[in-house]
Amino acid sequence: MAKLCEVPPFGPQTLACGLQTFAISAAVGDLTALATGNVMVAERLAVFIPGFTGSKEDFVDFFPVLMRSLDDGGCRAVLSYSQRGQADSASPRGIESYTLDDFVGDACEVLQTLGAEHRPVDLVGHSFGGVVARRIALRMPESVRSLTLFSTGATPIPSSDETRKARGLLASIGPSLIYRSAYPERGDEVQADPYVEMFRLRAHATSLDNLLGISSILGSYADVTAELGGTGVPMLSVHGANDKVWPEGVYDDEARRLGIATISIAGAAHSAQIDEPARLAHVLTGFWSSIQ
């Protein structure tokens, strides 16, 4: 396995003891990752792929909670990486550089760098990250020990006047719209809250081509449930009870067709790792420990 080069953290969030930020070399350039220090030597590895408008920083506060919930004698590592165009990862120019195949190709390179062919990973795809993760499981199922579909739908997000308007505003205003929409009461200046300040910095750093590319993918990707069911990869579906990004029936229907469990986390919306981290950690560790 390749050696990972340490890089500075993105944003002001404090990394818990044991967490580090690395660069993973890929054809597109360096993709930055957040991981426990034992990432290259641990017996088990969980890889989290963030969603639309997100990055590895979405898991800075969650990973310590997750690691505390594990009772594995330190044999597990966790990692999340920022996809191309997110935060401080490589950002090629042009919307044509942000196809679904591009994102899947990057992810496969990341897994290869991490030695997934010899150490299959527990893959967790959040939102758009789940769209990517499904296709990783199809492309290299032997490298995926398990797949958790986390607040991600098998079918595209329904188009509406609201989604079309949002895409138009994003194209005209730019990535800063993400911050302004999430925190409309706050100005665009340095924020005292570390997470909010990271969110603001990320909104400025993330590529507009990335956002427009992913928004197009989210309205048009293919349903691969039938193919996914034939991989033999153990799977779980989990989402927040208050998650409104996809209609709840989309989550339930995919789980039914795959014959897998679907878990709804009370008190959480689209990002349960932020809203209810302990509950999500309990769900994940229980699922992983059930796999032989």
XYZ file of C-alpha atoms in Angstrom:
292
model
C 0.000 0.000 0.000
C 1.133 3.528 -0.777
C 2.276 5.936 1.911
C -0.081 8.856 2.564
C 1.369 12.368 2.839
C 0.066 14.469 5.704
C -1.460 17.861 4.774
C -2.870 20.739 6.881
C -6.533 20.503 7.946
C -9.099 22.513 6.019
C -10.872 25.056 8.194
C -10.714 25.760 11.945
C -12.337 22.613 13.358
C -10.176 20.933 15.984
C -9.184 17.393 15.090
C -9.580 14.904 17.916
C -6.503 13.062 19.074
C -5.776 10.278 16.620
C -7.254 12.004 13.560
C -5.031 13.311 10.772
C -5.476 14.817 7.313
C -3.741 13.295 4.311
C -3.474 13.687 0.561
C -4.292 10.693 -1.621
C -2.712 10.894 -5.046
C -5.120 10.248 -7.936
C -5.140 10.884 -11.659
C -7.159 14.061 -11.114
C -4.662 15.325 -8.515
C -4.563 15.118 -4.730
C -7.781 14.205 -2.940
C -7.638 15.187 0.709
C -8.668 12.728 3.392
C -9.461 12.689 7.095
C -8.529 9.456 8.855
C -7.391 7.804 12.019
C -3.628 7.455 12.182
C -3.774 3.666 11.813
C -5.453 3.896 8.408
C -2.776 1.989 6.490
C -2.222 -0.800 9.029
C -5.603 -1.495 10.648
C -7.224 -4.859 10.008
C -10.563 -3.219 9.147
C -11.228 0.074 7.371
C -14.436 2.049 6.892
C -14.498 4.626 4.084
C -17.087 7.432 4.071
C -17.904 9.290 0.841
C -19.487 12.729 1.429
C -22.399 14.147 -0.516
C -23.364 17.168 -2.593
C -21.956 20.432 -1.115
C -20.083 18.342 1.474
C -16.519 17.225 2.145
C -14.513 15.115 4.559
C -15.085 17.835 7.198
C -18.659 16.581 7.610
C -17.159 13.732 9.650
C -14.644 15.609 11.850
C -16.904 15.524 14.894
C -18.508 12.174 14.075
C -15.407 10.012 13.813
C -14.452 10.336 17.511
C -18.002 9.297 18.461
C -17.815 6.353 16.075
C -14.422 5.205 17.341
C -15.590 5.317 20.965
C -18.523 3.076 20.090
C -16.255 0.382 18.630
C -15.079 -2.476 20.802
C -12.468 -3.955 18.493
C -9.205 -3.463 20.334
C -8.111 -0.754 17.928
C -8.136 -2.988 14.864
C -10.372 -0.612 12.856
C -9.602 2.629 11.054
C -11.996 5.157 9.512
C -11.480 7.550 6.611
C -13.403 10.095 4.593
C -12.092 11.928 1.564
C -13.257 15.081 -0.194
C -14.328 14.304 -3.730
C -12.931 16.214 -6.702
C -13.935 19.862 -6.535
C -14.842 19.748 -2.832
C -13.030 21.985 -0.311
C -9.254 21.492 -0.707
C -9.288 18.477 -3.050
C -8.133 18.793 -6.665
C -10.583 20.860 -8.721
C -10.338 20.394 -12.482
C -11.966 23.095 -14.589
C -15.060 22.534 -16.684
C -18.363 20.884 -15.872
C -17.351 18.080 -18.231
C -14.808 17.017 -15.574
C -17.584 16.196 -13.108
C -19.424 13.215 -14.547
C -20.593 10.325 -12.406
C -17.944 8.125 -14.005
C -15.278 10.658 -12.953
C -16.358 10.469 -9.312
C -16.554 6.682 -9.381
C -13.124 6.455 -11.005
C -11.637 8.651 -8.264
C -13.218 6.497 -5.568
C -11.837 3.315 -7.086
C -8.358 4.882 -7.126
C -8.745 5.801 -3.451
C -9.728 2.233 -2.544
C -6.817 0.839 -4.524
C -4.402 3.183 -2.730
C -5.825 1.980 0.577
C -5.247 -1.651 -0.376
C -8.909 -2.584 -0.601
C -8.147 -5.551 -2.855
C -6.399 -7.159 0.119
C -8.449 -5.473 2.854
C -12.063 -5.002 1.688
C -13.610 -1.850 3.154
C -16.872 -1.070 4.870
C -18.121 1.574 2.450
C -20.545 4.308 3.592
C -21.996 6.609 0.947
C -23.806 9.716 2.186
C -26.354 11.303 -0.159
C -24.587 11.843 -3.526
C -21.737 9.818 -2.021
C -24.150 6.896 -1.990
C -24.812 7.320 -5.710
C -21.054 6.935 -6.155
C -20.747 4.101 -3.618
C -23.355 1.913 -5.340
C -21.282 1.983 -8.504
C -18.070 1.188 -6.644
C -19.749 -1.944 -5.306
C -20.720 -2.852 -8.876
C -17.279 -2.126 -10.311
C -15.129 -3.772 -7.624
C -17.355 -5.844 -5.304
C -14.389 -7.905 -4.116
C -12.991 -4.745 -2.486
C -16.195 -3.892 -0.595
C -16.813 -5.789 2.639
C -20.128 -4.010 3.172
C -22.120 -1.091 1.773
C -24.156 1.326 3.868
C -26.568 3.491 1.887
C -26.787 6.568 4.098
C -29.557 9.063 3.255
C -29.211 8.299 -0.443
C -31.897 7.367 -2.943
C -31.729 4.739 -5.667
C -33.555 7.037 -8.085
C -32.948 10.685 -9.070
C -34.273 13.547 -6.982
C -37.592 14.579 -8.550
C -37.343 17.709 -10.676
C -39.504 20.641 -9.612
C -39.772 24.379 -10.056
C -37.843 24.690 -6.784
C -34.923 22.513 -7.880
C -34.723 24.248 -11.271
C -34.734 27.655 -9.599
C -32.018 26.565 -7.156
C -29.775 25.415 -10.016
C -30.281 28.733 -11.807
C -29.409 30.697 -8.674
C -26.338 28.552 -8.112
C -25.140 29.192 -11.651
C -25.604 32.954 -11.311
C -24.490 33.525 -7.708
C -21.865 30.809 -7.330
C -20.870 28.447 -4.505
C -21.318 31.121 -1.814
C -25.056 30.527 -2.253
C -24.615 27.286 -0.289
C -23.485 29.193 2.805
C -26.049 31.963 2.384
C -28.853 29.407 2.115
C -27.739 27.412 5.158
C -27.070 30.454 7.373
C -29.178 33.320 5.998
C -28.979 35.241 9.278
C -25.165 35.357 9.256
C -22.887 37.629 7.302
C -20.085 36.462 5.053
C -17.301 37.166 7.522
C -15.222 35.048 9.886
C -17.499 33.037 12.179
C -16.734 32.139 15.807
C -18.307 28.685 15.528
C -15.662 26.369 13.979
C -18.169 24.279 12.033
C -19.980 27.309 10.632
C -16.664 28.920 9.675
C -15.588 25.696 7.951
C -18.933 25.680 6.127
C -18.375 29.281 4.982
C -14.824 28.604 3.813
C -15.922 25.433 2.039
C -18.695 27.261 0.219
C -16.087 29.601 -1.243
C -13.522 26.884 -1.950
C -15.775 24.303 -3.595
C -15.828 24.362 -7.385
C -18.917 25.735 -9.099
C -18.331 23.169 -11.841
C -18.500 20.469 -9.140
C -21.813 21.784 -7.831
C -23.386 22.154 -11.263
C -22.069 18.767 -12.358
C -23.424 16.954 -9.299
C -26.764 18.770 -9.424
C -27.154 17.529 -13.000
C -26.226 13.966 -11.993
C -28.699 13.994 -9.099
C -31.528 14.644 -11.524
C -30.631 11.994 -14.061
C -28.662 8.966 -12.760
C -29.773 5.402 -13.451
C -31.378 3.066 -10.916
C -28.904 0.184 -10.462
C -30.768 -1.675 -7.723
C -31.206 -4.864 -9.742
C -27.492 -5.051 -10.555
C -26.521 -4.157 -6.997
C -28.548 -7.033 -5.612
C -26.433 -9.463 -7.587
C -23.093 -8.435 -6.076
C -23.431 -10.426 -2.864
C -22.152 -7.421 -0.874
C -23.852 -7.119 2.564
C -25.877 -3.895 2.612
C -27.784 -1.643 4.997
C -29.983 1.392 4.376
C -30.111 4.151 7.001
C -31.556 7.658 6.961
C -32.825 10.350 9.278
C -36.507 10.201 10.150
C -36.806 13.868 9.136
C -34.806 13.503 5.917
C -36.731 15.173 3.076
C -34.128 15.147 0.294
C -35.627 11.986 -1.216
C -39.206 10.897 -0.431
C -39.161 8.285 2.349
C -40.744 5.752 0.023
C -37.603 5.833 -2.147
C -35.479 4.542 0.742
C -38.009 1.889 1.700
C -38.539 0.685 -1.877
C -34.823 0.172 -2.524
C -34.392 -1.733 0.731
C -37.370 -3.937 -0.145
C -36.005 -4.716 -3.592
C -32.560 -5.504 -2.169
C -33.992 -7.519 0.705
C -32.037 -5.525 3.280
C -32.832 -3.721 6.505
C -33.687 -0.032 6.472
C -33.265 1.997 9.657
C -34.791 5.406 10.334
C -32.944 7.475 12.950
C -35.263 9.537 15.131
C -34.334 13.189 15.563
C -32.125 13.293 12.480
C -32.613 14.921 9.108
C -30.354 14.417 6.079
C -27.074 14.381 8.020
C -27.499 12.040 10.965
C -23.744 12.120 11.646
C -24.292 15.732 12.746
C -27.839 15.521 14.151
C -27.641 12.188 16.007
C -24.026 10.968 15.890
C -24.298 8.440 18.725
C -27.349 6.772 17.200
C -25.752 6.561 13.773
C -22.542 5.177 15.290
C -24.573 2.484 17.083
C -26.292 1.505 13.824
C -23.038 1.288 11.880
C -21.045 -0.631 14.470
C -23.900 -3.082 14.948
C -24.088 -3.704 11.205
C -20.330 -4.134 10.788
C -20.079 -6.540 13.719
C -22.845 -8.700 12.229
C -20.743 -9.434 9.124
C -18.588 -12.544 9.305
